Amino acid sequence: MSKVSAWSIAAALCLMAAGPAVAYQQEAPANADVVAAAPSPRAIIRDARAIAQPRGVEELREVEIGGIKQWISIRGRDRRNPVLLFIHGGPASAEMPASWLYQSPWEDYFTVVQWDQRGAGKTAATNDPALVTPTITIEQMTADGEELVAMLRETFGKDKIFVLGHSWGTVIGLGIAQRRPEWLHAYIGMGQVINGQENERIGYAFAQGEARRRNDAQAQAELAAIAPYPAADGAVTFEQILAQRKWVIGYGGLTWGRSDFTYEQNARLLSPEYTDEDLAADQYVGASLVQLLPGLTRLDFGDVTRLDCPIFLFNGRHDYATPSSISAAWLETVSAPQKQVFWFEHSAHMMQFEQPGKVFMHLVRDIRPIAERAGDVAPEDEPGVGE
């Protein structure tokens, strides 16, 4: 494989390192007939999460974006609340199927939109990959995001919405913030990507340091074998990336205190929005990566020194998939109407799973007030429709 800058395939390699989700088996219980008649786990979760409020919204919708059918879920207990668009990572690692683990509290304060990008999840399962794969570029996917923001503003009658990008999704999200700041209450970057070469250098140094500290001879040998990493021009081979990511993930640089990613992969098996066919669309991750790599190797937001909308960073203290020190230093150079870094001391790259309560707290306490000041929230003490 040709030489590439490795940060761009971090999330997909995380999935590869985690391996497939485990299918658990057990002996049939004595009351097997009763159990067989019980609702499926997906149906139970779907029913438990049902939004019954009269002004609520709970939709799983196919929409046309960028000339293809793409899927979004829209959930909130009062459609008058501000809209928050979550742009998932990967590339092609849809957030929708595991978001049920943490998202429900958000829905009291936001109308939350999960979007399966082209080449990912339900969108991948719906379209012909032979036609869509050639269109997977940074420019097209940023344009898709821009189009979706415009659609959501019109659908909900909003002048502005919130955009939250995670990992690869921060590339799209920051692009939207640059292009359409007047459409955003604020942009939130979670695991923000800034500079690919520095990303690899710091992640490699972390893995080396942990290997020495733990006296892990196998890790030390495998990491030494890929030196220098990255090369002077920032390039690395695919095999080098695999070796580096293996140990970054294994030492908790993706999820602090965990050596793999199976907890998220297994949660997808219970997704109330997904079918088995949708889950099988993970096979298209590789195609998305191949298409995006040429642009991602050149990507560097270091020269972005001004944003015309508020920006917040959610940074995991132990994140070595997209090392937080890079984005924190970058934000110091940025001029914006409002900016702040929120540190997650017990998280790496997956703080929505690692510290979900703290993510929720910052969204409501520190970020939603921007919409409150603009009058873009539901009245808190107003009786519900029909009460």
PDB file of C-alpha atoms in Angstrom, residues 4-5 16 51-52 76 114 118 125 127 133 177 200 215 224-225 228 232-233 254 273 275 279 290 302 327 337 371 380:
ATOM      1  CA  VAL A   4      -0.079   7.612   3.874  1.00  0.00           C
ATOM      2  CA  SER A   5      -0.493   9.843   6.903  1.00  0.00           C
ATOM      3  CA  MET A  16     -10.191  -3.786  13.118  1.00  0.00           C
ATOM      4  CA  ILE A  51     -40.790   9.694  23.057  1.00  0.00           C
ATOM      5  CA  ALA A  52     -44.407  10.209  24.080  1.00  0.00           C
ATOM      6  CA  GLY A  76     -36.081  15.163  21.141  1.00  0.00           C
ATOM      7  CA  GLN A 114     -27.575  11.385  14.143  1.00  0.00           C
ATOM      8  CA  ARG A 118     -22.203   8.386   2.647  1.00  0.00           C
ATOM      9  CA  ALA A 125     -26.760  -0.268   3.071  1.00  0.00           C
ATOM     10  CA  ASN A 127     -27.036   2.827  -1.907  1.00  0.00           C
ATOM     11  CA  THR A 133     -17.653   5.119  -3.367  1.00  0.00           C
ATOM     12  CA  ALA A 177     -17.932  26.102  10.932  1.00  0.00           C
ATOM     13  CA  GLU A 200       1.247  10.124  14.590  1.00  0.00           C
ATOM     14  CA  ASN A 215       8.559  -3.803  30.265  1.00  0.00           C
ATOM     15  CA  ALA A 224      11.123  -0.409  17.154  1.00  0.00           C
ATOM     16  CA  ALA A 225      10.631  -2.292  13.890  1.00  0.00           C
ATOM     17  CA  PRO A 228      11.346   6.075  12.288  1.00  0.00           C
ATOM     18  CA  ALA A 232      10.727  12.783   8.071  1.00  0.00           C
ATOM     19  CA  ASP A 233       8.134  13.672   5.436  1.00  0.00           C
ATOM     20  CA  LEU A 254      -8.600   4.985  22.440  1.00  0.00           C
ATOM     21  CA  GLU A 273     -32.623   1.770  14.767  1.00  0.00           C
ATOM     22  CA  THR A 275     -31.229  -4.158  11.257  1.00  0.00           C
ATOM     23  CA  LEU A 279     -24.873  -3.596  10.734  1.00  0.00           C
ATOM     24  CA  VAL A 290      -9.168   4.349   0.412  1.00  0.00           C
ATOM     25  CA  GLY A 302      -2.977  24.744  11.673  1.00  0.00           C
ATOM     26  CA  SER A 327      -6.014  20.678  19.436  1.00  0.00           C
ATOM     27  CA  PRO A 337     -16.551  34.975  19.636  1.00  0.00           C
ATOM     28  CA  ALA A 371     -29.238  29.099  22.390  1.00  0.00           C
ATOM     29  CA  GLU A 380     -38.984  25.073  30.936  1.00  0.00           C
TER      30      GLU A 380
END
